[in-house]
mmCIF file of N, CA, C and O in Angstrom:
data_model
loop_
_atom_site.group_PDB
_atom_site.id
_atom_site.type_symbol
_atom_site.label_atom_id
_atom_site.label_comp_id
_atom_site.label_asym_id
_atom_site.label_seq_id
_atom_site.Cartn_x
_atom_site.Cartn_y
_atom_site.Cartn_z
ATOM 1 N N UNK A 1 3.686 117.619 -51.096
ATOM 2 C CA UNK A 1 3.122 117.064 -52.098
ATOM 3 C C UNK A 1 3.995 116.426 -52.912
ATOM 4 O O UNK A 1 5.358 116.344 -52.892
ATOM 5 N N UNK A 2 3.284 114.934 -52.536
ATOM 6 C CA UNK A 2 3.571 113.648 -53.850
ATOM 7 C C UNK A 2 4.172 114.129 -55.744
ATOM 8 O O UNK A 2 2.239 114.163 -55.919
ATOM 9 N N UNK A 3 4.692 113.305 -56.054
ATOM 10 C CA UNK A 3 4.422 113.597 -57.693
ATOM 11 C C UNK A 3 3.102 112.105 -57.861
ATOM 12 O O UNK A 3 2.822 111.901 -57.415
ATOM 13 N N UNK A 4 2.486 113.285 -59.110
ATOM 14 C CA UNK A 4 1.415 111.852 -59.400
ATOM 15 C C UNK A 4 1.710 110.396 -59.813
ATOM 16 O O UNK A 4 1.311 109.735 -59.976
ATOM 17 N N UNK A 5 3.679 111.107 -61.037
ATOM 18 C CA UNK A 5 4.102 110.038 -61.429
ATOM 19 C C UNK A 5 4.974 109.393 -60.894
ATOM 20 O O UNK A 5 6.342 110.141 -60.629
ATOM 21 N N UNK A 6 4.651 108.638 -59.627
ATOM 22 C CA UNK A 6 5.446 107.953 -58.202
ATOM 23 C C UNK A 6 6.039 106.817 -58.690
ATOM 24 O O UNK A 6 5.418 106.111 -59.372
ATOM 25 N N UNK A 7 7.377 106.741 -59.180
ATOM 26 C CA UNK A 7 8.299 105.453 -59.951
ATOM 27 C C UNK A 7 7.897 104.417 -58.717
ATOM 28 O O UNK A 7 8.430 103.609 -59.501
ATOM 29 N N UNK A 8 8.508 104.387 -57.655
ATOM 30 C CA UNK A 8 7.220 102.864 -57.101
ATOM 31 C C UNK A 8 6.063 104.171 -56.589
ATOM 32 O O UNK A 8 5.615 103.696 -55.026
ATOM 33 N N UNK A 9 4.607 103.487 -57.117
ATOM 34 C CA UNK A 9 3.356 103.880 -56.827
ATOM 35 C C UNK A 9 2.913 102.608 -56.338
ATOM 36 O O UNK A 9 3.512 101.995 -55.307
ATOM 37 N N UNK A 10 1.613 103.530 -55.175
ATOM 38 C CA UNK A 10 1.316 102.513 -54.169
ATOM 39 C C UNK A 10 0.173 101.766 -54.483
ATOM 40 O O UNK A 10 0.096 101.352 -55.765
ATOM 41 N N UNK A 11 -0.164 100.743 -54.018
ATOM 42 C CA UNK A 11 -1.109 99.539 -54.441
ATOM 43 C C UNK A 11 -2.634 100.115 -55.648
ATOM 44 O O UNK A 11 -2.855 99.975 -56.499
ATOM 45 N N UNK A 12 -2.885 101.447 -54.314
ATOM 46 C CA UNK A 12 -4.522 101.427 -55.449
ATOM 47 C C UNK A 12 -3.521 102.965 -56.829
ATOM 48 O O UNK A 12 -4.744 102.429 -57.178
ATOM 49 N N UNK A 13 -2.666 102.935 -57.205
ATOM 50 C CA UNK A 13 -1.803 104.174 -57.563
ATOM 51 C C UNK A 13 -2.329 103.226 -59.411
ATOM 52 O O UNK A 13 -1.964 103.458 -59.594
ATOM 53 N N UNK A 14 -0.897 101.699 -58.860
ATOM 54 C CA UNK A 14 -0.623 101.121 -59.740
ATOM 55 C C UNK A 14 -2.310 100.456 -60.216
ATOM 56 O O UNK A 14 -2.361 100.453 -61.236
ATOM 57 N N UNK A 15 -3.137 100.110 -59.443
ATOM 58 C CA UNK A 15 -4.163 99.402 -60.451
ATOM 59 C C UNK A 15 -4.899 100.398 -61.379
ATOM 60 O O UNK A 15 -5.184 100.330 -61.689
ATOM 61 N N UNK A 16 -4.994 102.011 -60.574
ATOM 62 C CA UNK A 16 -5.398 102.536 -61.588
ATOM 63 C C UNK A 16 -4.548 103.229 -62.503
ATOM 64 O O UNK A 16 -5.365 103.490 -63.537
ATOM 65 N N UNK A 17 -3.164 103.313 -62.743
ATOM 66 C CA UNK A 17 -3.131 103.071 -63.375
ATOM 67 C C UNK A 17 -3.043 101.977 -64.421
ATOM 68 O O UNK A 17 -2.277 102.533 -66.402
ATOM 69 N N UNK A 18 -3.040 100.891 -64.057
ATOM 70 C CA UNK A 18 -3.398 99.561 -65.255
ATOM 71 C C UNK A 18 -5.246 100.167 -65.435
ATOM 72 O O UNK A 18 -5.139 99.357 -66.634
ATOM 73 N N UNK A 19 -5.602 99.754 -64.761
ATOM 74 C CA UNK A 19 -7.311 100.896 -65.518
ATOM 75 C C UNK A 19 -7.529 101.744 -66.665
ATOM 76 O O UNK A 19 -7.449 101.541 -67.430
ATOM 77 N N UNK A 20 -6.307 102.756 -66.267
ATOM 78 C CA UNK A 20 -5.796 103.807 -67.363
ATOM 79 C C UNK A 20 -5.420 103.237 -69.003
ATOM 80 O O UNK A 20 -5.802 103.618 -69.611
ATOM 81 N N UNK A 21 -4.872 102.437 -68.922
ATOM 82 C CA UNK A 21 -3.581 101.856 -69.663
ATOM 83 C C UNK A 21 -5.530 100.558 -70.174
ATOM 84 O O UNK A 21 -4.453 100.811 -71.138
ATOM 85 N N UNK A 22 -5.559 99.847 -69.289
ATOM 86 C CA UNK A 22 -6.456 98.762 -70.288
ATOM 87 C C UNK A 22 -7.649 99.503 -70.652
ATOM 88 O O UNK A 22 -7.972 99.709 -71.733
ATOM 89 N N UNK A 23 -8.258 101.083 -70.443
ATOM 90 C CA UNK A 23 -9.243 101.885 -71.456
ATOM 91 C C UNK A 23 -8.749 101.973 -72.017
ATOM 92 O O UNK A 23 -9.131 102.889 -73.278
ATOM 93 N N UNK A 24 -7.458 103.094 -71.969
ATOM 94 C CA UNK A 24 -6.375 103.764 -73.108
ATOM 95 C C UNK A 24 -6.339 102.681 -74.689
ATOM 96 O O UNK A 24 -6.715 102.625 -75.575
ATOM 97 N N UNK A 25 -5.564 101.014 -73.816
ATOM 98 C CA UNK A 25 -5.354 99.591 -75.167
ATOM 99 C C UNK A 25 -6.459 99.685 -75.777
ATOM 100 O O UNK A 25 -7.294 99.814 -76.960
ATOM 101 N N UNK A 26 -8.020 100.160 -75.018
ATOM 102 C CA UNK A 26 -8.700 99.049 -75.682
ATOM 103 C C UNK A 26 -9.889 100.784 -76.647
ATOM 104 O O UNK A 26 -10.087 100.068 -77.663
ATOM 105 N N UNK A 27 -8.859 101.217 -76.531
ATOM 106 C CA UNK A 27 -9.883 102.851 -77.393
ATOM 107 C C UNK A 27 -9.227 102.827 -78.758
ATOM 108 O O UNK A 27 -9.241 103.168 -79.507
ATOM 109 N N UNK A 28 -7.236 102.201 -78.235
ATOM 110 C CA UNK A 28 -6.907 101.847 -79.470
ATOM 111 C C UNK A 28 -6.973 100.855 -80.367
ATOM 112 O O UNK A 28 -7.579 100.993 -81.608
ATOM 113 N N UNK A 29 -7.876 99.799 -79.917
ATOM 114 C CA UNK A 29 -8.608 98.533 -80.851
ATOM 115 C C UNK A 29 -9.553 98.975 -80.950
ATOM 116 O O UNK A 29 -9.239 98.780 -82.542
ATOM 117 N N UNK A 30 -10.691 99.892 -80.841
ATOM 118 C CA UNK A 30 -11.880 100.304 -81.488
ATOM 119 C C UNK A 30 -11.125 100.817 -82.608
ATOM 120 O O UNK A 30 -11.736 101.033 -83.685
ATOM 121 N N UNK A 31 -10.202 102.375 -81.935
ATOM 122 C CA UNK A 31 -10.104 103.470 -83.268
ATOM 123 C C UNK A 31 -9.291 101.553 -84.643
ATOM 124 O O UNK A 31 -9.197 102.208 -85.577
ATOM 125 N N UNK A 32 -8.131 101.400 -84.164
ATOM 126 C CA UNK A 32 -7.877 100.369 -85.236
ATOM 127 C C UNK A 32 -9.045 99.291 -86.478
ATOM 128 O O UNK A 32 -9.093 99.602 -87.309
ATOM 129 N N UNK A 33 -9.529 98.991 -85.045
ATOM 130 C CA UNK A 33 -10.827 98.166 -85.867
ATOM 131 C C UNK A 33 -11.852 98.850 -86.576
ATOM 132 O O UNK A 33 -12.014 98.945 -88.328
ATOM 133 N N UNK A 34 -11.971 100.108 -86.571
ATOM 134 C CA UNK A 34 -12.766 101.544 -87.051
ATOM 135 C C UNK A 34 -12.006 101.525 -88.443
ATOM 136 O O UNK A 34 -12.952 101.881 -89.163
ATOM 137 N N UNK A 35 -11.141 101.436 -88.475
ATOM 138 C CA UNK A 35 -10.365 101.862 -89.251
ATOM 139 C C UNK A 35 -10.086 101.112 -90.358
ATOM 140 O O UNK A 35 -10.188 101.670 -91.575
ATOM 141 N N UNK A 36 -10.197 99.946 -89.628
ATOM 142 C CA UNK A 36 -9.723 98.376 -91.198
ATOM 143 C C UNK A 36 -11.596 98.532 -91.687
ATOM 144 O O UNK A 36 -11.332 98.376 -92.830
ATOM 145 N N UNK A 37 -12.941 98.452 -90.635
ATOM 146 C CA UNK A 37 -13.974 98.189 -90.968
ATOM 147 C C UNK A 37 -14.183 99.409 -91.974
ATOM 148 O O UNK A 37 -15.250 98.902 -92.547
ATOM 149 N N UNK A 38 -14.124 100.389 -91.904
ATOM 150 C CA UNK A 38 -14.610 101.660 -92.682
ATOM 151 C C UNK A 38 -14.083 101.735 -94.464
ATOM 152 O O UNK A 38 -13.132 101.116 -94.808
ATOM 153 N N UNK A 39 -14.812 101.702 -94.691
ATOM 154 C CA UNK A 39 -14.573 102.166 -96.041
ATOM 155 C C UNK A 39 -13.541 103.014 -96.821
ATOM 156 O O UNK A 39 -12.836 103.961 -96.487
#
C-alpha cells in the first residue's frame, strides 16, 4: 500500500495536488472577497 501523500509523488499525483491546491486557493480568495464585500 502506497501512502496517499508520497514524499516524491508521481506526475499524476503532483498534478492532482496542484489542482486541489488551486481550488483551495480560489475558495480562500472568494471567501476573503465575500468578507470584504459584505456590509
